[in-house]
Short mmCIF file of C-alpha atoms in Angstrom, two decimals:
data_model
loop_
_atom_site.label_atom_id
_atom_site.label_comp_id
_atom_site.label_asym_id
_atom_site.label_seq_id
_atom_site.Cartn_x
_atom_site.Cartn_y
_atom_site.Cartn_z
CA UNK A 201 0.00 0.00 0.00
CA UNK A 202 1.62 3.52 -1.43
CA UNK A 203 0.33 6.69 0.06
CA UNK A 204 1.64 10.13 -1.08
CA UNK A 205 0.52 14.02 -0.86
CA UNK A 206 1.26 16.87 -2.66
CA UNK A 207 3.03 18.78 0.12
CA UNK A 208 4.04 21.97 -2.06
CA UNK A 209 0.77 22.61 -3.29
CA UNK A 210 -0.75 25.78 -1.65
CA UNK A 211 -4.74 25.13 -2.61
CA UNK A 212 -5.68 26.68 0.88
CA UNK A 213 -8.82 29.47 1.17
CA UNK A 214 -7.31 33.32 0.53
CA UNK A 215 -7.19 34.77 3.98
CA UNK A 216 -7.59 38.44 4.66
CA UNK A 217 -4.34 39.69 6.42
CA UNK A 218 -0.82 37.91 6.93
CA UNK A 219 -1.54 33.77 6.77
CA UNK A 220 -0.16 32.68 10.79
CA UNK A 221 2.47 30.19 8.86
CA UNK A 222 1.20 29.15 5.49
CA UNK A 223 -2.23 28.61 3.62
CA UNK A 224 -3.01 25.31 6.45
CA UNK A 225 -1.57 27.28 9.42
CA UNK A 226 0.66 24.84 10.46
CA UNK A 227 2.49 25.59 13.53
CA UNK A 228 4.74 23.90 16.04
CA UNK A 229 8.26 21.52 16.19
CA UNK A 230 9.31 20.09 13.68
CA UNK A 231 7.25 17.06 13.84
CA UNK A 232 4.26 18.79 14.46
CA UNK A 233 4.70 20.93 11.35
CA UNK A 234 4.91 18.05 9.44
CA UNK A 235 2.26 16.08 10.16
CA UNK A 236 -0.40 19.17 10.36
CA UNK A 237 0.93 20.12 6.83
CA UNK A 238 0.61 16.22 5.45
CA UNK A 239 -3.16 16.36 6.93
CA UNK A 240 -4.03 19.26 5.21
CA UNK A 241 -3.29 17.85 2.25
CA UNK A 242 -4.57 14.62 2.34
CA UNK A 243 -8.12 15.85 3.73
CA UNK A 244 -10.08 14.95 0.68
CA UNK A 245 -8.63 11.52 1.01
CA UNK A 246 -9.07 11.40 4.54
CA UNK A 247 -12.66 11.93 3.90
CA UNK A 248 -13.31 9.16 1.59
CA UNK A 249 -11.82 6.81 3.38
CA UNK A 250 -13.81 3.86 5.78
CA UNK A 251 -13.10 5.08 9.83
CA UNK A 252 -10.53 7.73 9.21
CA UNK A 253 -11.04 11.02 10.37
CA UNK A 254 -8.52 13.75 11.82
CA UNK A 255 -8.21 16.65 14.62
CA UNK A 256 -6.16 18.31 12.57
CA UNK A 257 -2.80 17.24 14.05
CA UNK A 258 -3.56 13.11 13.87
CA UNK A 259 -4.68 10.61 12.23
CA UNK A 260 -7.49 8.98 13.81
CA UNK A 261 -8.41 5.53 13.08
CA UNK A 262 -11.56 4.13 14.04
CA UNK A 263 -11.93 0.37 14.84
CA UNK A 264 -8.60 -0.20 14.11
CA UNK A 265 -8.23 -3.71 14.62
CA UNK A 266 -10.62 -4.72 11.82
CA UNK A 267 -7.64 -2.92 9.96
CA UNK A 268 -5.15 -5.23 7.72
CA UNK A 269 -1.52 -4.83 9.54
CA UNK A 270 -0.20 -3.81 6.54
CA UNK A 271 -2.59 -0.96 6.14
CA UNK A 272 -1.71 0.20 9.59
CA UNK A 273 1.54 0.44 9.24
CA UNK A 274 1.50 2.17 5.88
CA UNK A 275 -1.18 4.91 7.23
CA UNK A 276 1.13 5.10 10.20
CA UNK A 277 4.72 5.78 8.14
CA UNK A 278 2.73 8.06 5.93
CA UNK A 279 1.03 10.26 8.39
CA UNK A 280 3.84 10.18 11.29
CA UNK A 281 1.38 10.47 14.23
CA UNK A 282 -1.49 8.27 14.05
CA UNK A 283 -4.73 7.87 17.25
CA UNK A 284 -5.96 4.33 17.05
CA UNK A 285 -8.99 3.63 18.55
CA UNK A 286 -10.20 0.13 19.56
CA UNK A 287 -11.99 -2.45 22.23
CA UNK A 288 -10.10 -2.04 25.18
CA UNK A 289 -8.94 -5.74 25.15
CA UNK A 290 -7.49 -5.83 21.41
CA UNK A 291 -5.15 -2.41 22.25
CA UNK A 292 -2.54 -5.16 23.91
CA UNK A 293 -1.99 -6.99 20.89
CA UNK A 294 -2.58 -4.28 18.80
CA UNK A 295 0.43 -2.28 20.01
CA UNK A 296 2.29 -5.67 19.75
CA UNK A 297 1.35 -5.70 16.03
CA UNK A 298 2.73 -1.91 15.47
CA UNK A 299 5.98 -2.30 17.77
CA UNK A 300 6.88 -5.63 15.51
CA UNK A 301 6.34 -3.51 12.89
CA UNK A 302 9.16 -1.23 13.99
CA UNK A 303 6.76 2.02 14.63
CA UNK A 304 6.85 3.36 18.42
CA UNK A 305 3.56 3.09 20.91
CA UNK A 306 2.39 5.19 23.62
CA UNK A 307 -0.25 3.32 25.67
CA UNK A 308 -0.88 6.39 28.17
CA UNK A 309 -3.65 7.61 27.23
CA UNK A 310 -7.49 6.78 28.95
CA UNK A 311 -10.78 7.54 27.84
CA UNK A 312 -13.65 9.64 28.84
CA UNK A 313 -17.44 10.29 27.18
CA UNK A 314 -20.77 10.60 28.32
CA UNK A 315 -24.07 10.63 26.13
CA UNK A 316 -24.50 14.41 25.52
CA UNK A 317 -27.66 14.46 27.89
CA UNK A 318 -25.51 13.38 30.94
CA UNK A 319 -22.70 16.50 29.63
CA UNK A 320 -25.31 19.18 29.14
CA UNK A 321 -27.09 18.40 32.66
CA UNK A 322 -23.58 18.69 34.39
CA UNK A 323 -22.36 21.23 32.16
CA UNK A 324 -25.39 23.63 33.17
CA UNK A 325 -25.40 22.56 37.15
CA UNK A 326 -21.30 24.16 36.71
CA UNK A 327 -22.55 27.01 35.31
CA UNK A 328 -25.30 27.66 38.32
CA UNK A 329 -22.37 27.59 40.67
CA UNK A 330 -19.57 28.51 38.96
CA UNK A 331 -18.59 30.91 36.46
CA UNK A 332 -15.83 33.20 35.40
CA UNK A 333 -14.89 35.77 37.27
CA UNK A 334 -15.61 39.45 36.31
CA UNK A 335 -13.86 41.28 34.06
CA UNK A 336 -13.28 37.70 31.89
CA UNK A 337 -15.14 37.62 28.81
CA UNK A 338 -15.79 34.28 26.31
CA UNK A 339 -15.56 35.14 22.33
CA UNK A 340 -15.64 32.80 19.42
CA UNK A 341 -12.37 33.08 17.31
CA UNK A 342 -12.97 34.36 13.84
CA UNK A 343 -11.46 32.95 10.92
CA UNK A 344 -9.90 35.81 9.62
CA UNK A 345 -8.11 36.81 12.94
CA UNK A 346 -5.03 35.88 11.95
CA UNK A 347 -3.54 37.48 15.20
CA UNK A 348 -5.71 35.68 17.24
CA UNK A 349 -4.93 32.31 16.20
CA UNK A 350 -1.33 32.59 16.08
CA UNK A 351 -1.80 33.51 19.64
CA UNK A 352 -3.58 30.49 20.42
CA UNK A 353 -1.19 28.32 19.06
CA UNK A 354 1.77 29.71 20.92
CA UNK A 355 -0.27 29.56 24.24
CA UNK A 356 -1.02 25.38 23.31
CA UNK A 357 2.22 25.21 22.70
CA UNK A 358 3.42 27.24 25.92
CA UNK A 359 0.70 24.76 27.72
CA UNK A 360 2.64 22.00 26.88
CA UNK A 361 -0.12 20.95 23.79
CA UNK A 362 0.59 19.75 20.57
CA UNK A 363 -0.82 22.71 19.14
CA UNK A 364 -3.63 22.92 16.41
CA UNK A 365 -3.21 23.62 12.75
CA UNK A 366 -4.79 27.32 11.17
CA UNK A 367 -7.25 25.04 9.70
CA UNK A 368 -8.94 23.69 12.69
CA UNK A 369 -9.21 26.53 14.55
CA UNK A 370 -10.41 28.47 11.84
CA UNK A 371 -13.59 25.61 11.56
CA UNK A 372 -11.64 22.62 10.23
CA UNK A 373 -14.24 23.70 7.06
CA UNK A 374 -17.41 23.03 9.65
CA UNK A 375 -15.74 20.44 12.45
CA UNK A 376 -14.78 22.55 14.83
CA UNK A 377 -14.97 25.41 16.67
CA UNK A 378 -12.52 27.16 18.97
CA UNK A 379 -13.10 29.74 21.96
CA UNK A 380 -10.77 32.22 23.57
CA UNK A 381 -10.84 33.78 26.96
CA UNK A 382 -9.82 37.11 27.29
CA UNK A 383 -9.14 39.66 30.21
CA UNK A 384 -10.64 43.04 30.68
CA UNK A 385 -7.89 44.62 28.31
CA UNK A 386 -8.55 41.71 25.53
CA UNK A 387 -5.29 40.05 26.46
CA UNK A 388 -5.47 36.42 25.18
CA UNK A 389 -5.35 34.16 28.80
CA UNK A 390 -7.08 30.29 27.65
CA UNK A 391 -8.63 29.22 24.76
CA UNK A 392 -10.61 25.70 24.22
CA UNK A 393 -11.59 23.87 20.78
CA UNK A 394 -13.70 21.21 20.31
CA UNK A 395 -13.39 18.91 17.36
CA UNK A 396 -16.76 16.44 15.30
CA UNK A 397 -15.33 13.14 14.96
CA UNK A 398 -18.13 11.56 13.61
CA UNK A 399 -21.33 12.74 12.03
CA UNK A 400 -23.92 12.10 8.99
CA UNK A 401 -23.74 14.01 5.95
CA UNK A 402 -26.57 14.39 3.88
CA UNK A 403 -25.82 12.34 0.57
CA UNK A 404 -24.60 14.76 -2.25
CA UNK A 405 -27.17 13.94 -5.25
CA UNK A 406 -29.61 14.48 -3.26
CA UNK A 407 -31.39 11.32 -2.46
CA UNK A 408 -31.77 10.16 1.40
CA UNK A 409 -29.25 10.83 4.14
CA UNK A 410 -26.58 8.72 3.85
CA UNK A 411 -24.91 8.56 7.13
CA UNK A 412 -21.30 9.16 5.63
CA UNK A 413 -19.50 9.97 9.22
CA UNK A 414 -16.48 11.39 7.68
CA UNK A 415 -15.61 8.85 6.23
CA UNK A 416 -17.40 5.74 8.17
CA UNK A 417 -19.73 4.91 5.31
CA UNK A 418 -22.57 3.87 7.29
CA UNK A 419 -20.62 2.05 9.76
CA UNK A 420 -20.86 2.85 13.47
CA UNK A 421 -18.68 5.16 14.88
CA UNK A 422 -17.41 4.18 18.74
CA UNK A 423 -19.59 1.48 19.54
CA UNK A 424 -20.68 2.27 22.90
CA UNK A 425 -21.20 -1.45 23.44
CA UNK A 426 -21.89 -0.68 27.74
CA UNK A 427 -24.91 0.69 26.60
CA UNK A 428 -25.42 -0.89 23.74
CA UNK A 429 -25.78 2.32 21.16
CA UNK A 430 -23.90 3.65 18.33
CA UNK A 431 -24.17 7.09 18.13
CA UNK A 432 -24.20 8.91 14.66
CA UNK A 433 -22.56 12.13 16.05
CA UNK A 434 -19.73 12.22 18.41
CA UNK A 435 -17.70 15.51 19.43
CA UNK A 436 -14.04 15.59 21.32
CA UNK A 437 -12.68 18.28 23.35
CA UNK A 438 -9.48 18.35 21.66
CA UNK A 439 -7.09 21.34 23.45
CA UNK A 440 -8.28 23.54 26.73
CA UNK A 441 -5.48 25.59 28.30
CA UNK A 442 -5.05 28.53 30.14
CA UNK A 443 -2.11 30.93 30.78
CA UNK A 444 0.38 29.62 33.71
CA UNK A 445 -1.01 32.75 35.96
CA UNK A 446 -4.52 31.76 35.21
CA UNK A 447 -4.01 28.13 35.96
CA UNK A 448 -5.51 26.08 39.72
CA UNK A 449 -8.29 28.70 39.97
CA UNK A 450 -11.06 26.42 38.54
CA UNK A 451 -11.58 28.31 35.46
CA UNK A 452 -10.32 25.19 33.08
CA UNK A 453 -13.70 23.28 33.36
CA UNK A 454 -15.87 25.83 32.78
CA UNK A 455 -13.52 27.00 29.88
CA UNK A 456 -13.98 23.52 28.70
CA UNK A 457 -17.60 23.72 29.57
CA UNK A 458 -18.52 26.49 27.37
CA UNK A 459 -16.93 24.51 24.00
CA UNK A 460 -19.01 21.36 25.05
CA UNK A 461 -22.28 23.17 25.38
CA UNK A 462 -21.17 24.79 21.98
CA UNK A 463 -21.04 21.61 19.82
CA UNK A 464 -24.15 20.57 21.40
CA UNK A 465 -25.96 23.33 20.54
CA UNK A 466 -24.10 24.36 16.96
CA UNK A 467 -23.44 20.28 15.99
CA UNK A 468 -26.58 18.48 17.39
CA UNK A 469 -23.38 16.14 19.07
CA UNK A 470 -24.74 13.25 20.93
CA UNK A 471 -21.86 11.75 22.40
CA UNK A 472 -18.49 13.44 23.76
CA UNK A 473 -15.14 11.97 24.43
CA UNK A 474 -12.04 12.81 25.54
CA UNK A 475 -8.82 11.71 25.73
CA UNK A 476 -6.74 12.35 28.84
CA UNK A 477 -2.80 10.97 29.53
CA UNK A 478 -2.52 8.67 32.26
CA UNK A 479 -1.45 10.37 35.40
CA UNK A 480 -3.40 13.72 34.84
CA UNK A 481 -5.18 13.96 37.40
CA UNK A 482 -5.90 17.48 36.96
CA UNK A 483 -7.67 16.87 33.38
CA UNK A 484 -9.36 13.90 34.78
CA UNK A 485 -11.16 15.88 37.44
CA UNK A 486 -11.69 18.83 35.06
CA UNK A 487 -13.40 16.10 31.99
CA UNK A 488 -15.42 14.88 35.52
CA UNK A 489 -16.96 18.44 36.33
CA UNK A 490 -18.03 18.28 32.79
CA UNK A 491 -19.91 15.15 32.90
CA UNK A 492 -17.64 12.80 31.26
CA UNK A 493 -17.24 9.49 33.02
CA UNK A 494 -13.76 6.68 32.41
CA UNK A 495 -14.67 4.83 29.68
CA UNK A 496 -14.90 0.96 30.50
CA UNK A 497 -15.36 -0.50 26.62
CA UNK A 498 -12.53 1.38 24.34
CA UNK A 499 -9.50 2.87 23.88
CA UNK A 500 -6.93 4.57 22.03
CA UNK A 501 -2.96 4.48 21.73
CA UNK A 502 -0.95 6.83 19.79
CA UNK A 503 1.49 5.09 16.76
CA UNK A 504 4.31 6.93 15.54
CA UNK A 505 7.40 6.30 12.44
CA UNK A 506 9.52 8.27 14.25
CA UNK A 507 11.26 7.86 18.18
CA UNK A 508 8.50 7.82 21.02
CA UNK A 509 7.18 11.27 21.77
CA UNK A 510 7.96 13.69 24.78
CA UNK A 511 4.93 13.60 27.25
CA UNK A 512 2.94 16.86 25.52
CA UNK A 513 1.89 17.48 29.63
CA UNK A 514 4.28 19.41 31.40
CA UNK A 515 5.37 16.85 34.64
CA UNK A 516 4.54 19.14 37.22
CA UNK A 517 1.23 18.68 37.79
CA UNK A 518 0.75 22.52 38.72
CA UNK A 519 1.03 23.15 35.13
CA UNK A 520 -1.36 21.40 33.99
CA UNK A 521 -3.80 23.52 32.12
CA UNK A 522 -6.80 22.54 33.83
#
């Protein structure tokens, strides 16, 4: 299996102002760069393809052992940085199957998601008891504030985050949507994006809905098999941080809070994850507040080409950006 992207082409929308790095907005190390700027241009593709989808910085495979080896390793080596998402029991010999393969695994990573009934109930009690203080004011990010979303991505990447292409915080062209926190002088202080993994599209000649979940083609998304439901839409809280000053005052749920109750009211999203690093407690507790519950049935590991990757969580747990 040969995959290959037209890196140099520049077919990205004409933005009004200075573009933040180039036409995808690509932004980060080395290897971040990189991979942002090979999903950019491999989004048509991505969205043909059976369980495939992206955040903008990853490949995201869906049910990924019902994928041929062969086919995992090549979509790993071609994107570099690749989420794969399965039962909890087949992740064991799963990352067997990639290590043997030469590719490095990082098994740290746990699972949250609620139905979005259970997240918009807890989501609304925080708000009744907790909100941000005065003088701190929520806005949507535009997409033609350049400024703006270069400032976001050096405050992920200050916060430790792998931080988030042009493209996705601009909309990710309808799958997202991204939020910034600002002080009483409009300084930039936390900013939170959440990301559609799955959803139905309604079929382009204009016959019935075919549920074409980016890319699923009719399959289920992430069978919630504890409750015995696939969902058609499914949302992830992919990047909530704050400024260090900001941080251990409580303001990272309700920062998260406000994207959740966004892609329930703007997506129709009826099930949220998230993915939290083993040992955050911080994250944990702030995904909790929200209404988000460990998830007993699935979960993911992170495949790369390259050496293992740095912990994207700073290790002192004060920094954390919850």
């Amino acid at each position: 299996m040969m995959l290959a992207f037209d890196l140099d082409r520049d077919d990205a929308p004409q933005q009004r102002g200075p573009a933040p790095a180039d036409g995808p907005g690509c932004f980060g190390e080395a290897v971040d760069y990189r991979a942002q700027r090979i999903l950019y241009a491999a989004r048509g593709w991505i969205a043909e393809q059976d369980g495939i989808t992206t955040d903008g910085r990853s490949l995201i495979l869906l049910h990924a052992q019902r994928t041929p080896p062969e086919r995992r390793e090549a979509l790993v080596r071609c994107f570099e940085r690749v989420l794969l998402h399965a039962p909890r029991p087949e992740l064991p010999a799963l990352a067997a199957s990639l290590r043997q393969a030469g590719l490095s695994v990082d098994e740290g990573l746990s699972v949250m998601g609620a139905p979005a009934g259970e997240v918009r109930a807890a989501v609304q009690g925080l708000g009744r008891f907790r909100s941000f203080p005065a003088g701190l004011r929520l806005f949507r990010v535009s997409p033609d504030d350049d400024a703006t979303i270069r400032s976001l991505q050096e405050l992920q990447a200050e916060s430790g985050h792998a931080p988030l292409p042009g493209w996705t915080l601009r909309g990710g062209e309808g799958r997202s949507v991204t939020l910034a926190l600002r002080d009483g002088r409009g300084a930039l202080i936390g900013c939170t994006t959440l990301c559609v993994l799955t959803r139905p599209d309604a079929a382009e000649d204009g016959g019935p809905r075919a549920l074409s979940q980016l890319g699923l083609l009719g399959a289920p998304p992430l069978w919630i098999s504890d409750v015995g439901e696939a969902p058609s839409w499914t949302g992830m809280p992919i990047c909530t941080c704050l400024r260090e000053e900001y941080r251990g005052r409580g303001l990272g749920a309700p920062l998260q809070a406000a994207a959740l109750r966004e892609g329930h009211d703007r997506f129709g999203i009826r099930w949220f994850y998230a993915l939290v690093r083993a040992g955050d407690e911080i994250a944990k507790r702030m995904n909790a507040r929200c209404g988000l519950a460990p998830h007993r049935a699935e979960g993911f590991l992170v495949a790369t080409a390259g050496p293992a990757e740095r912990a994207r969580r700073p290790a002192e747990p004060r920094r954390a950006s919850g």
